[in-house]
mmCIF file of C-alpha atoms and ligand atoms in Angstrom:
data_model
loop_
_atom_site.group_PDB
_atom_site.id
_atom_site.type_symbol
_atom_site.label_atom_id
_atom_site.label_comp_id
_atom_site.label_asym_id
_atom_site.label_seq_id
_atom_site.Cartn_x
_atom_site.Cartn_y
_atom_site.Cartn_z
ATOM 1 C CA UNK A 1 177.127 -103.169 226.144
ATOM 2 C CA UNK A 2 175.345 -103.018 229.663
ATOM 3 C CA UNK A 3 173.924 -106.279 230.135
ATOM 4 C CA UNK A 4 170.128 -105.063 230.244
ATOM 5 C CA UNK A 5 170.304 -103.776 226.643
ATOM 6 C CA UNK A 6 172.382 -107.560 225.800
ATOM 7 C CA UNK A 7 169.181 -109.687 227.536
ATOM 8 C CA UNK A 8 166.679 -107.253 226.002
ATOM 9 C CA UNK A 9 168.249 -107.740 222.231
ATOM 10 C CA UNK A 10 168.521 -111.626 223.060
ATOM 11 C CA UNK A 11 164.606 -111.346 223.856
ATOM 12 C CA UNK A 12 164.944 -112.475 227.189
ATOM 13 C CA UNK A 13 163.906 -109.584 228.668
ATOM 14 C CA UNK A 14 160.470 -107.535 227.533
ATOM 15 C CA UNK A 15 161.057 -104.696 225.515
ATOM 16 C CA UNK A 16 161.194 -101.117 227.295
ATOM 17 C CA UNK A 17 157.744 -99.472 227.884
ATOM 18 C CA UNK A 18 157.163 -97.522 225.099
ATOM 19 C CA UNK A 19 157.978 -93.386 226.094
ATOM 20 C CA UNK A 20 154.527 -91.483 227.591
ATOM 21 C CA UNK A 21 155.017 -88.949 224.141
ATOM 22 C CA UNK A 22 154.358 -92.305 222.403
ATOM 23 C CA UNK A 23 151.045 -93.544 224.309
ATOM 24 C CA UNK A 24 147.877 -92.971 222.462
ATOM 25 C CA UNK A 25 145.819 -90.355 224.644
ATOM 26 C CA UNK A 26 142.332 -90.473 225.777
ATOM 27 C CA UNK A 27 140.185 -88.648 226.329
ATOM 28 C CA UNK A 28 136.177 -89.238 227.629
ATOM 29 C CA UNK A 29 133.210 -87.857 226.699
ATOM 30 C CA UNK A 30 129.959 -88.743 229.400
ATOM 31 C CA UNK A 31 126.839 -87.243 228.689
ATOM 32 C CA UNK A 32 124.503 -87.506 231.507
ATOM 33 C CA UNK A 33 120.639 -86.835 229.699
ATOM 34 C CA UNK A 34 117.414 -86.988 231.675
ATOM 35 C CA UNK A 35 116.560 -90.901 230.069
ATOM 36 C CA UNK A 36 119.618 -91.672 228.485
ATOM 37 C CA UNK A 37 123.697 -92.282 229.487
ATOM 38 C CA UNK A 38 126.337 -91.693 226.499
ATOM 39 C CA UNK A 39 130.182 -91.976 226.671
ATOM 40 C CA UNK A 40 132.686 -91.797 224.151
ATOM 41 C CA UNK A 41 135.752 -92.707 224.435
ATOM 42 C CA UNK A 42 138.274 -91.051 222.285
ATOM 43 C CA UNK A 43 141.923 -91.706 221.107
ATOM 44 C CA UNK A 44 144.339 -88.632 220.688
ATOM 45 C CA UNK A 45 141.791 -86.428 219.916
ATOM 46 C CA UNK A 46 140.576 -87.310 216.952
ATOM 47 C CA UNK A 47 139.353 -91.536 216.812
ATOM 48 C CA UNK A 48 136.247 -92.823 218.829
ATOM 49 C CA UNK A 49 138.061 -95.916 220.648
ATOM 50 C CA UNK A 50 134.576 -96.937 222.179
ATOM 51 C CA UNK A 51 131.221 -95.612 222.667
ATOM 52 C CA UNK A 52 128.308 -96.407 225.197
ATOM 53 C CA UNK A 53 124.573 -95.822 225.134
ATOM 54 C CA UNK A 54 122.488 -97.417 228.430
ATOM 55 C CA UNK A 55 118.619 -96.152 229.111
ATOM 56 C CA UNK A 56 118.914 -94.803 232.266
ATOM 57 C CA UNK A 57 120.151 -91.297 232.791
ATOM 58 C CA UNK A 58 120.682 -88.613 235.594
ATOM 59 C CA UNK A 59 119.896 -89.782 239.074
ATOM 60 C CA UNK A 60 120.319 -94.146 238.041
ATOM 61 C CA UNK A 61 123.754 -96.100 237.755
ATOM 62 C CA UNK A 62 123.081 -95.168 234.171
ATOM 63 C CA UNK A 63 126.206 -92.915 234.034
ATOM 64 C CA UNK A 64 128.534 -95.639 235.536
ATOM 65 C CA UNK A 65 127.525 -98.363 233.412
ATOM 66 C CA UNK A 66 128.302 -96.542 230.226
ATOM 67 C CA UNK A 67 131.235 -95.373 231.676
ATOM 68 C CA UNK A 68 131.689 -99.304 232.651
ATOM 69 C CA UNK A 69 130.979 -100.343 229.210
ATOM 70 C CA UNK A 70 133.207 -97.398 227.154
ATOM 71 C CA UNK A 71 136.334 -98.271 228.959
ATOM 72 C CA UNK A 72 135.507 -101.834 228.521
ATOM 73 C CA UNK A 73 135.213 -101.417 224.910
ATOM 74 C CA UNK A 74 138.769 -99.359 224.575
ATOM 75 C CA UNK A 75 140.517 -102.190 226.759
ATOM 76 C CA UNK A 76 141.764 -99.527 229.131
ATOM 77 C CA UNK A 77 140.609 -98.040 232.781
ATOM 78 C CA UNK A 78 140.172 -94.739 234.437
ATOM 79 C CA UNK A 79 143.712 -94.400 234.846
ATOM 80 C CA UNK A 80 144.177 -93.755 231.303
ATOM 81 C CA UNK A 81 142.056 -90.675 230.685
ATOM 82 C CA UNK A 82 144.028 -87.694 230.589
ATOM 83 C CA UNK A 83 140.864 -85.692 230.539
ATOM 84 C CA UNK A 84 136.678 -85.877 230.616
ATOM 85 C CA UNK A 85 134.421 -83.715 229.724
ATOM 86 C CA UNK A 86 130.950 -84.346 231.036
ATOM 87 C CA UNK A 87 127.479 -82.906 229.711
ATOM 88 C CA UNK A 88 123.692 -83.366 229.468
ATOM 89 C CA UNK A 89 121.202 -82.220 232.116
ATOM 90 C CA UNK A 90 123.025 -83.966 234.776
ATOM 91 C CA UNK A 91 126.442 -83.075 234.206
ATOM 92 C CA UNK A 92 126.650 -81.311 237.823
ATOM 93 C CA UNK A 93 125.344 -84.036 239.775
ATOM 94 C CA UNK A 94 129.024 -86.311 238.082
ATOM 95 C CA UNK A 95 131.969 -85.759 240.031
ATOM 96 C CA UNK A 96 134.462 -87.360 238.116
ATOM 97 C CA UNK A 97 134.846 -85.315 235.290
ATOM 98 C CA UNK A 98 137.540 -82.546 235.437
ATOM 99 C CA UNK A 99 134.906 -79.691 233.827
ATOM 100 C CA UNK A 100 131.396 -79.174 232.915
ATOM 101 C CA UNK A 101 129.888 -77.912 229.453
ATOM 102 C CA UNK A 102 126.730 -77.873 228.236
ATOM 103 C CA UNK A 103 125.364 -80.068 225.822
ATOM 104 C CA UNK A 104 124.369 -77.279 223.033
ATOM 105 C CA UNK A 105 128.310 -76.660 223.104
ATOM 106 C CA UNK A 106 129.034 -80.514 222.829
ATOM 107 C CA UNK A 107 126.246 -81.383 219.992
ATOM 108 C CA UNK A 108 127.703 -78.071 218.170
ATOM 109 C CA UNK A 109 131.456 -79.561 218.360
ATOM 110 C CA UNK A 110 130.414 -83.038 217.851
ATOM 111 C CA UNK A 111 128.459 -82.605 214.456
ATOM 112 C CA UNK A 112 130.878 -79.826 213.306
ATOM 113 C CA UNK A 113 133.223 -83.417 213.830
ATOM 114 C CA UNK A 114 131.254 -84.926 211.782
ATOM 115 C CA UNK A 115 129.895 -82.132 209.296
ATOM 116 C CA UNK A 116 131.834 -79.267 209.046
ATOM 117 C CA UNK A 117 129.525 -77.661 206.562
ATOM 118 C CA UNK A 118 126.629 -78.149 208.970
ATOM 119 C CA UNK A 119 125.119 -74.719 210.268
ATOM 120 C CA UNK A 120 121.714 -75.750 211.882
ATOM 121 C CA UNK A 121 121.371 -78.556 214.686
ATOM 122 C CA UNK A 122 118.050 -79.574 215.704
ATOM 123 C CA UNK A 123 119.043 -81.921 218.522
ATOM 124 C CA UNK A 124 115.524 -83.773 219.753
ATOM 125 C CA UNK A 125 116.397 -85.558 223.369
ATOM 126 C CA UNK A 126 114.186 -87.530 225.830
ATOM 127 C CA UNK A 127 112.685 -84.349 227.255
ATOM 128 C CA UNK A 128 113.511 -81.265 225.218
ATOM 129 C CA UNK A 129 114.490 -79.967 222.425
ATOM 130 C CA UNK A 130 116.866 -77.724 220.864
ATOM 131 C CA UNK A 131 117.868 -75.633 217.563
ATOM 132 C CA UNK A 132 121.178 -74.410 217.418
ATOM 133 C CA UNK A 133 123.676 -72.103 215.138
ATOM 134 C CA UNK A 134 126.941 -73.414 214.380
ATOM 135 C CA UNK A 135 129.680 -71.530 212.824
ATOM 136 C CA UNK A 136 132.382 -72.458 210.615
ATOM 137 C CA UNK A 137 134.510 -73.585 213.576
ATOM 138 C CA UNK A 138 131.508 -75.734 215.166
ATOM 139 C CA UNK A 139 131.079 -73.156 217.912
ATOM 140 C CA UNK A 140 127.171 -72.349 219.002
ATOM 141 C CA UNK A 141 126.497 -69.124 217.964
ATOM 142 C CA UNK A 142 122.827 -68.957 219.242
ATOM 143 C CA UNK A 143 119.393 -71.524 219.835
ATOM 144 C CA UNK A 144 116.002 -71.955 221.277
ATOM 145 C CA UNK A 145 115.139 -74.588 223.860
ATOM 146 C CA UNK A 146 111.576 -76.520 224.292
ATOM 147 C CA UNK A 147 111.962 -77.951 227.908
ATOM 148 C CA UNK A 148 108.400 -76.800 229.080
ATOM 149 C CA UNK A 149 106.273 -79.339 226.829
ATOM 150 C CA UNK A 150 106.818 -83.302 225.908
ATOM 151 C CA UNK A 151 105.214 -82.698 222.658
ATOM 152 C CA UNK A 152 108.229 -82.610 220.380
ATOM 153 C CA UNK A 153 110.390 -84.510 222.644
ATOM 154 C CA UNK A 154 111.522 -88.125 222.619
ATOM 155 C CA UNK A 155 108.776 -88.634 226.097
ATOM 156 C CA UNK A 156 106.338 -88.274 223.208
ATOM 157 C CA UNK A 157 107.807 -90.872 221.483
ATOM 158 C CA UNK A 158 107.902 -93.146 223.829
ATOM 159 C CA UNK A 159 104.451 -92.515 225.273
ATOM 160 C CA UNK A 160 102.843 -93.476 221.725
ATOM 161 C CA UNK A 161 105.584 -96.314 221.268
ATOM 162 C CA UNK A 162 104.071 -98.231 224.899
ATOM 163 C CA UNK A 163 100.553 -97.373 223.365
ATOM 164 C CA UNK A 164 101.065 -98.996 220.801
ATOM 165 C CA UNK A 165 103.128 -101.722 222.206
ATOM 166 C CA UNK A 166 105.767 -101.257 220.047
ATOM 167 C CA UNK A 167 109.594 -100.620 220.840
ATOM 168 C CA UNK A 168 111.047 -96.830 219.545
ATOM 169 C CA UNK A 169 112.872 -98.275 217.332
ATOM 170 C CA UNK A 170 110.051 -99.644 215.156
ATOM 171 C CA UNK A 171 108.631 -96.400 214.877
ATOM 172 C CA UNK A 172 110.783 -96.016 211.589
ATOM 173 C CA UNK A 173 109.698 -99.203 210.255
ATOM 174 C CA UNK A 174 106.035 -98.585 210.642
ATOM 175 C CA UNK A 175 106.274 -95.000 209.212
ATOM 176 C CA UNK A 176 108.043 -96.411 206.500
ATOM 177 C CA UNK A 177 105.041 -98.279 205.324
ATOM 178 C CA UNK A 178 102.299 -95.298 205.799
ATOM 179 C CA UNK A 179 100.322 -94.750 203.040
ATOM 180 C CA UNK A 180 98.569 -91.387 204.461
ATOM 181 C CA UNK A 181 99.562 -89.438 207.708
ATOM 182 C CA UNK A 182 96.985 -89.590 210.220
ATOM 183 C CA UNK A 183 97.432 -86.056 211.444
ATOM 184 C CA UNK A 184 97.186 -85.451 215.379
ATOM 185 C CA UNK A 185 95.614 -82.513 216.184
ATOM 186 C CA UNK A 186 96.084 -82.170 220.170
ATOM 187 C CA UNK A 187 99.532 -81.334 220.735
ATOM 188 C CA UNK A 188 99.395 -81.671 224.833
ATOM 189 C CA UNK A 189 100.637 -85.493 224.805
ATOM 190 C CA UNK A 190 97.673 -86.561 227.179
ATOM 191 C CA UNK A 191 95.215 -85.471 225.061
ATOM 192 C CA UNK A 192 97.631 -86.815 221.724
ATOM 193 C CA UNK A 193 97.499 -90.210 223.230
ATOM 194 C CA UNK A 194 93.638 -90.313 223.472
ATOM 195 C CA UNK A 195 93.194 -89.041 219.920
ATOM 196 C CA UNK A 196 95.841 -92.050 219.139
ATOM 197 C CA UNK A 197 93.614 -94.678 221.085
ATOM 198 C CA UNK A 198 90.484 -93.393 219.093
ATOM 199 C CA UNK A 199 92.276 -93.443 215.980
ATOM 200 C CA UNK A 200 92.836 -97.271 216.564
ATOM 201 C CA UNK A 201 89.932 -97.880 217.689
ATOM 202 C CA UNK A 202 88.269 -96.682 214.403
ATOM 203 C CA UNK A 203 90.451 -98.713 212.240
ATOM 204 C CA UNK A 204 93.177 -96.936 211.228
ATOM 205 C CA UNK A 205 95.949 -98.630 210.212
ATOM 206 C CA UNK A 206 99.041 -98.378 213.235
ATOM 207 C CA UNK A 207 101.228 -97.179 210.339
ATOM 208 C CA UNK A 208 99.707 -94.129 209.208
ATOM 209 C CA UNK A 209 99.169 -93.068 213.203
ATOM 210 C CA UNK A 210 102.841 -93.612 213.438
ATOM 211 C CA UNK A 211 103.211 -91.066 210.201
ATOM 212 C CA UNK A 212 100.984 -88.994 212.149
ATOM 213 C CA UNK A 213 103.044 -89.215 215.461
ATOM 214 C CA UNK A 214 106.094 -88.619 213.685
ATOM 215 C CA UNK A 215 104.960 -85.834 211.692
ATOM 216 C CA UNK A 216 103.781 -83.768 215.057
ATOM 217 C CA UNK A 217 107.166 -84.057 216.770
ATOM 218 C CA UNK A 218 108.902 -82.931 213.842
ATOM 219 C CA UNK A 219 106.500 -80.447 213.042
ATOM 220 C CA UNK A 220 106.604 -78.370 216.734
ATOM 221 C CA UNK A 221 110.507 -79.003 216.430
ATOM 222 C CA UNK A 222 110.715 -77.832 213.001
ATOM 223 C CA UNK A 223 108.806 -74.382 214.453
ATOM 224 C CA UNK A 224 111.553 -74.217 217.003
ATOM 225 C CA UNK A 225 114.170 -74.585 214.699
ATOM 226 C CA UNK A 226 112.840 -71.582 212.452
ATOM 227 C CA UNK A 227 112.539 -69.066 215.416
ATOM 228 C CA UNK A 228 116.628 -69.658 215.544
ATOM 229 C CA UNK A 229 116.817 -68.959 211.787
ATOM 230 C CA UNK A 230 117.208 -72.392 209.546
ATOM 231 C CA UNK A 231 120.419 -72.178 207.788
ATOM 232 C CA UNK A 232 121.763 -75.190 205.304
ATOM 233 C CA UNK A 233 123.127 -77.583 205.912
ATOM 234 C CA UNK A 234 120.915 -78.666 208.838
ATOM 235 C CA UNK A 235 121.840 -82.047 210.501
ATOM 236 C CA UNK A 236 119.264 -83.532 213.585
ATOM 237 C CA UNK A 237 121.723 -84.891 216.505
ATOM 238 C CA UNK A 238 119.746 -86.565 219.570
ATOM 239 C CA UNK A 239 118.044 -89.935 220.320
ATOM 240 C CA UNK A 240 114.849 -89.331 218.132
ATOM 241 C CA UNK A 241 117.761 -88.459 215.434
ATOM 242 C CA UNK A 242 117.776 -92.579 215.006
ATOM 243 C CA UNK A 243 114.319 -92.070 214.102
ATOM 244 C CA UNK A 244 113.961 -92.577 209.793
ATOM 245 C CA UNK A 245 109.970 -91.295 210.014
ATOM 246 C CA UNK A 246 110.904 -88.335 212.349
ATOM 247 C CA UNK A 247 113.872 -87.003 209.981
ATOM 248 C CA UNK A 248 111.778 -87.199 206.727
ATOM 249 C CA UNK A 249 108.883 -84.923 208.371
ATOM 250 C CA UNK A 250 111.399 -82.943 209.412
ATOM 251 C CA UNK A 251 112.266 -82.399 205.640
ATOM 252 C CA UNK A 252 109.048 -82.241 204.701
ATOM 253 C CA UNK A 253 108.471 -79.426 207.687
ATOM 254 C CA UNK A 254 111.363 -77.300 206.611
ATOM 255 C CA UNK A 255 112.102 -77.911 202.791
ATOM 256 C CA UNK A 256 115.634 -78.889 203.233
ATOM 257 C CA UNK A 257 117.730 -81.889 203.229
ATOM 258 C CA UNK A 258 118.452 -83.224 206.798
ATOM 259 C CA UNK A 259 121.717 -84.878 207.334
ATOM 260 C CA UNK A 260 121.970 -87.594 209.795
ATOM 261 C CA UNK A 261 125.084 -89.569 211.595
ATOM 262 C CA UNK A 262 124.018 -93.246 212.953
ATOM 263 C CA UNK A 263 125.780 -91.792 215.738
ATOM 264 C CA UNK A 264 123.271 -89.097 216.294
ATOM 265 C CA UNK A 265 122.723 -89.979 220.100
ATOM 266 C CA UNK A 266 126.880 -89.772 220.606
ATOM 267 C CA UNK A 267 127.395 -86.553 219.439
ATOM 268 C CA UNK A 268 126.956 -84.744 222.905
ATOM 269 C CA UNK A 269 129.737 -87.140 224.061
ATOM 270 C CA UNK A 270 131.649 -86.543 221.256
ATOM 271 C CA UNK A 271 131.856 -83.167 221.484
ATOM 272 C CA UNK A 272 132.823 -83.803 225.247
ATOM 273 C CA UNK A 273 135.245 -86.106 224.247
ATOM 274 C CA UNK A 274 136.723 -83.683 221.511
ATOM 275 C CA UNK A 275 136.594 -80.474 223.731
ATOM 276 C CA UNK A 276 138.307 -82.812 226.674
ATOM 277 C CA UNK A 277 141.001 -83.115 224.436
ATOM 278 C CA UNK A 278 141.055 -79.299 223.345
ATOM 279 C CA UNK A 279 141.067 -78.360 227.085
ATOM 280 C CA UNK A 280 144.101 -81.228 227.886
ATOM 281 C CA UNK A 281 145.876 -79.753 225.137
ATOM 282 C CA UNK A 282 145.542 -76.224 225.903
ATOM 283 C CA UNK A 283 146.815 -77.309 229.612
ATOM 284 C CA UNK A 284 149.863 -79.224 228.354
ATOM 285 C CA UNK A 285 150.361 -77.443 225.430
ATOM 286 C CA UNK A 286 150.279 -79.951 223.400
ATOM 287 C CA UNK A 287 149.018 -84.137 222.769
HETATM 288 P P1 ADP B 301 118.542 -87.475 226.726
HETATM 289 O O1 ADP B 301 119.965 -87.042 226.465
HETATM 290 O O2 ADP B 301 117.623 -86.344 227.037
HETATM 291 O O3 ADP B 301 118.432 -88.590 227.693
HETATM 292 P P2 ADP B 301 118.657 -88.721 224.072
HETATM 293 O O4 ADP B 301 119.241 -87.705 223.143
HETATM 294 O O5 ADP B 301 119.560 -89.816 224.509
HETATM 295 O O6 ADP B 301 117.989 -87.998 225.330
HETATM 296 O O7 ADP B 301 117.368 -89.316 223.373
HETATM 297 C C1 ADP B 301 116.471 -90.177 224.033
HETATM 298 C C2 ADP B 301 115.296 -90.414 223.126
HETATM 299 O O8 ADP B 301 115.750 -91.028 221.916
HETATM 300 C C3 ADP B 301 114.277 -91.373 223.692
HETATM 301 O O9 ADP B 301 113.307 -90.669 224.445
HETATM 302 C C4 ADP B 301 113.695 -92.056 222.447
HETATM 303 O O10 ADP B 301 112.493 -91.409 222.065
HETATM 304 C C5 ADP B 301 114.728 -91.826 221.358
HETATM 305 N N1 ADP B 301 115.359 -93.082 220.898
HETATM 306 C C6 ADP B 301 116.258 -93.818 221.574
HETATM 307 N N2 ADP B 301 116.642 -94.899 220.856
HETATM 308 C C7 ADP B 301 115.959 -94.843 219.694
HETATM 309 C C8 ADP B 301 115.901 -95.681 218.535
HETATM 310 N N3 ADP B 301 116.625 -96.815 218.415
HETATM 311 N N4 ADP B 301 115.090 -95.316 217.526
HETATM 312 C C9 ADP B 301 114.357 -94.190 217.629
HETATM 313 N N5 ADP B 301 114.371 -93.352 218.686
HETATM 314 C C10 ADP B 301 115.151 -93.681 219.710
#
């Protein structure tokens, strides 16, 4: 017996590296958005082995710290991606990634990922939003974009969240506890916000505004989403997504359930992640 395999069996010598066929594969996900930096980080096509979410997006060292963070998370480096896959609104501006796709594509295969059954995707980002067809094999058939307006956008969110002085993610919290919805009836955000300073400046309890502040994003978005067609199941995918009072007016709105992943805000970096791998397999021919 050659004395390599004799030193190796007497553990004095580490074991061979394992054969490349038998290395998990990664694959990333990085999806650039105008407030927001995702990455997912995923392992042979199929397991998230990290995730990232940092507030800062296109045009910040947003997209490097998530990237920073997502490897971190999976315990490996850049080295080890066989393939990314970036998208959001400032996937040209990354340089890294070995193709482009846009993020209707990448919400459509990441919450076909998720929920195969789902047909509808109302994804609600920092500045626009989107309703989308999906067909059986998570590919977008068709949507309508708002990316003219902040009404019905996360930026109207957050404008009501700092007059309020309240973080986004208590939003849910205090529409939780409405017992009316204060309905807004501007729906240019300057003019929203002054109607929301009057209306606490009358009296009116913060929770009910928030009802009301929820209920006119998903309201304009839920108008979107019918001009697509609304077809069950619908799912909401996005950073406003996380938001409890925004997804029940948006059943209210259309008269359907909404399904909901806590990973709403990864799903355009999951479906980079998962169409990375598609495209490394289709070069390779095979994981
Ligand atoms: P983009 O890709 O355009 O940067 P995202 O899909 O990441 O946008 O969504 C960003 C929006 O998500 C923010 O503008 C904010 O309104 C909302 N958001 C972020 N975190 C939360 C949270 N924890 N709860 C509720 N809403 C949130």
């Amino acid at each position: 017996m050659p004395a390599l395999y004799q030193a190796r069996i007497q553990g004095r010598l580490a074991p061979a590296p394992l054969p490349r066929y038998n290395a998990p594969m990664y694959t990333l996900g990085i999806d650039i958005g105008s407030t927001t930096s995702k990455c997912v980080v995923l392992r042979d096509g199929a397991d998230i082995a990290a995730s990232s979410i940092v507030i800062a997006g296109t045009g910040t060292n947003g997209p490097a710290r998530a990237l920073e963070q997502a490897l971190g998370g999976a315990g490996i480096t850049m080295g080890d991606i066989a393939y990314t896959v970036a998208t959001g609104y400032g996937r040209m501006k990354y340089e890294n990634a070995d193709e482009q796709l846009s993020e209707l594509s990448c919400h459509a295969i990441g919450v076909h990922h998720m929920f195969p059954s789902v047909r509808t995707v109302i994804d609600i980002g920092g500045q626009d939003a989107k309703a989308l067809k999906v067909n059986d094999r998570g590919r977008m058939t068709s949507f309508v974009m708002n990316d003219k307006c902040a009404a019905g956008t996360g930026r109207f969110l957050d404008v009501m969240a700092q007059v309020l002085q309240m973080d986004i993610s208590d939003l849910e919290v205090q529409a939780a506890r409405a017992k009316k919805i204060n309905a807004i009836s501007n729906t240019c955000t300057v003019f929203a916000e002054s109607e929301v300073i009057s209306q606490l400046s009358n009296g009116e309890a913060i929770s009910d505004i928030v009802a009301g502040i929820c209920d006119s994003v998903a309201k304009r978005t839920a108008a979107l989403a019918e001009r697509v067609g609304v077809e069950e199941d619908v799912c909401m995918s996005g950073g406003v997504a996380r938001n409890g009072g925004v997804r029940k007016a948006m059943e209210r709105a259309l008269g359907v359930p909404v399904l909901f992943s806590p990973l709403s805000q990864l799903m355009g970096a999951l479906g980079a992640s998962i169409a990375a791998a598609e495209k490394y397999r289709d070069k390779t021919g095979g994981l």
